[in-house]
Short mmCIF file of C-alpha atoms in Angstrom, two decimals:
data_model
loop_
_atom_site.label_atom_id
_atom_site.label_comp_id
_atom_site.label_asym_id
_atom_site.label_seq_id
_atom_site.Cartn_x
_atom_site.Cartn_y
_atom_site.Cartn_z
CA UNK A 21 125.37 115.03 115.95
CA UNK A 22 124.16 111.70 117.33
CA UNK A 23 122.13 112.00 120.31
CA UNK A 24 121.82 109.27 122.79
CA UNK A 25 119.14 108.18 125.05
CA UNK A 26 119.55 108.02 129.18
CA UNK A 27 116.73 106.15 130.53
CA UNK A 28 116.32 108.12 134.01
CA UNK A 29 115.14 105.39 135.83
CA UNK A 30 117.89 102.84 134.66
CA UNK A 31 120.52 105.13 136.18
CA UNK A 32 118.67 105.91 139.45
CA UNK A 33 117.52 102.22 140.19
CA UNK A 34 114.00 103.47 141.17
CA UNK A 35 110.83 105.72 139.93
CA UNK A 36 110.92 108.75 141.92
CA UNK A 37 113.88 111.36 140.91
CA UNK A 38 114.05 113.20 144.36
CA UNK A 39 117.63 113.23 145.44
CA UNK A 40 120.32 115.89 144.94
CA UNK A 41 123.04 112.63 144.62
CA UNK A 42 120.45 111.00 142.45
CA UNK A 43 120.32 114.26 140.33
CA UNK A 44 124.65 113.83 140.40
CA UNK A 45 123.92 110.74 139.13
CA UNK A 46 122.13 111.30 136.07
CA UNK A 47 124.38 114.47 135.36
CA UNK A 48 127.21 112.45 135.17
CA UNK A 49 125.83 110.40 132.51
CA UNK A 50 124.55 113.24 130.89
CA UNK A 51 128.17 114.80 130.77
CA UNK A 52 129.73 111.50 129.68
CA UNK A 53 126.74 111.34 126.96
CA UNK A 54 127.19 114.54 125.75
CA UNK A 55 131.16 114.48 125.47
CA UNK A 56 131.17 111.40 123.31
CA UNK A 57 128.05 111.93 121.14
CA UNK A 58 127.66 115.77 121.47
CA UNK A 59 124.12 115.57 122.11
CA UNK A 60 122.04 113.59 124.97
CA UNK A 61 118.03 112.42 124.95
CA UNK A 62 117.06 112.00 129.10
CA UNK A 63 114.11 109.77 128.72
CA UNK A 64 111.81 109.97 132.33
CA UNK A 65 109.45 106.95 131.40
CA UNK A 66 108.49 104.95 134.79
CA UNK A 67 109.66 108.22 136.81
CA UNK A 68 106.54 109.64 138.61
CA UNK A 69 107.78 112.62 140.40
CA UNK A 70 110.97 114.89 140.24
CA UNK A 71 112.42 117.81 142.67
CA UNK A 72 113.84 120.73 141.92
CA UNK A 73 116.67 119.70 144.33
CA UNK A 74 117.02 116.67 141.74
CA UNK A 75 116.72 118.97 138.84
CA UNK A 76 119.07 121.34 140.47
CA UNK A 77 122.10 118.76 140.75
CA UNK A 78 121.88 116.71 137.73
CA UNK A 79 120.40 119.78 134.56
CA UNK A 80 121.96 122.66 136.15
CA UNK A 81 124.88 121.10 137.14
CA UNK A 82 125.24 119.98 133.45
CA UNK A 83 124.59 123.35 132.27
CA UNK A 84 126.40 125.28 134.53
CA UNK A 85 129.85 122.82 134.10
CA UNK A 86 130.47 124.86 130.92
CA UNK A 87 132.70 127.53 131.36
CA UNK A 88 130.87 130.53 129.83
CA UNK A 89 127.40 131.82 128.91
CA UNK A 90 127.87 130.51 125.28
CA UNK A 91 129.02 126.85 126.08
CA UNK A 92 126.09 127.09 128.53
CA UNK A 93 123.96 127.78 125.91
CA UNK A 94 125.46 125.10 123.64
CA UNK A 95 124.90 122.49 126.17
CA UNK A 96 121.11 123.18 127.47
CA UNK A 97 120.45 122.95 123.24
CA UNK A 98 121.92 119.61 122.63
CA UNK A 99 120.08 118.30 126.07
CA UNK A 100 116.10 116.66 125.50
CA UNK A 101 113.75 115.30 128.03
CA UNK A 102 111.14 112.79 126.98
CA UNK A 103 108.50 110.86 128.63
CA UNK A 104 107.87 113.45 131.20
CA UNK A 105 104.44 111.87 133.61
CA UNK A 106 102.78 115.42 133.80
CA UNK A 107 103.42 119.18 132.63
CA UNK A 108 104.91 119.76 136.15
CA UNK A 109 107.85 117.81 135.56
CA UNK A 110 107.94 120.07 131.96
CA UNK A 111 107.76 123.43 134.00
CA UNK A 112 110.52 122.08 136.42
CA UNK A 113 112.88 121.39 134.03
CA UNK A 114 112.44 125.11 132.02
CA UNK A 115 112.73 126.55 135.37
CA UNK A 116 115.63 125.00 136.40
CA UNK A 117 117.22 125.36 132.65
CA UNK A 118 116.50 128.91 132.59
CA UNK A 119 117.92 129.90 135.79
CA UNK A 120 121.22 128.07 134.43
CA UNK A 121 121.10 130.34 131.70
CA UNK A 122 120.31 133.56 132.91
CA UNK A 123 123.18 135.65 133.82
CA UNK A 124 122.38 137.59 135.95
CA UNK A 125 120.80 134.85 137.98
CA UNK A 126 123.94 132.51 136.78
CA UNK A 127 126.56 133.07 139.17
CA UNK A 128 124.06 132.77 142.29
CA UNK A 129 122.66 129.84 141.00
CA UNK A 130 125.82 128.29 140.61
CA UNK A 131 126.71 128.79 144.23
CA UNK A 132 123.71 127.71 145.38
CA UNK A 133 124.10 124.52 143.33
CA UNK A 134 127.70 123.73 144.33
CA UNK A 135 126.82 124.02 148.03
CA UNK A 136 123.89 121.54 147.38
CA UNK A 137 126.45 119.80 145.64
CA UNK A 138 129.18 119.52 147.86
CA UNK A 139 126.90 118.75 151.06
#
């Protein structure tokens, strides 16, 4: 498996990752990524400050897109962030990658996240 680099900031035009359409954004690469090379590096270099609502639509959204608990699992593996500006970013992005995963929480989430999604 031959992971492939997203640079963040290349995809969002700018250095802050704030947006929930920005976050769409970069998910959609991240998908497309993934599905050809099975395995995607999200480099953040130049990005100073993320949101959870960014988070939210473009890492949950690619985690949650799988259709069970397993593929879930699968995907959040074969996803790496890099470059992060500060262990806030870092805690963000387990947050927001555990509450994809956890099933109990799962289903919730991923209402939540496709009403952000959709507005």
């Amino acid at each position: 498996m031959n992971a492939t680099r997203i640079i963040a900031k290349d995809i969002l035009g700018k250095s802050i990752a704030v947006m929930d359409g920005d976050g769409r954004k970069l998910s959609e690469e991240m998908t497309r990524v993934y599905h050809q090379f099975g395995a995607v590096v999200v480099s953040f270099k130049g990005i100073s400050h993320i949101t959870t609502a960014f988070l939210n639509a473009a890492l949950g959204k690619f985690i949650l897109q799988a259709g069970s608990p397993e593929e879930a699992q699968e995907r959040a593996s074969h996803v790496e962030f890099t470059d992060l500006a500060n262990s806030s970013m870092e805690t963000q992005i387990k947050r927001v990658k555990k509450l994809a995963l956890d099933t109990e929480l799962r289903s919730m989430h991923n209402s939540v996240l496709l009403q952000e999604t959709c507005a």
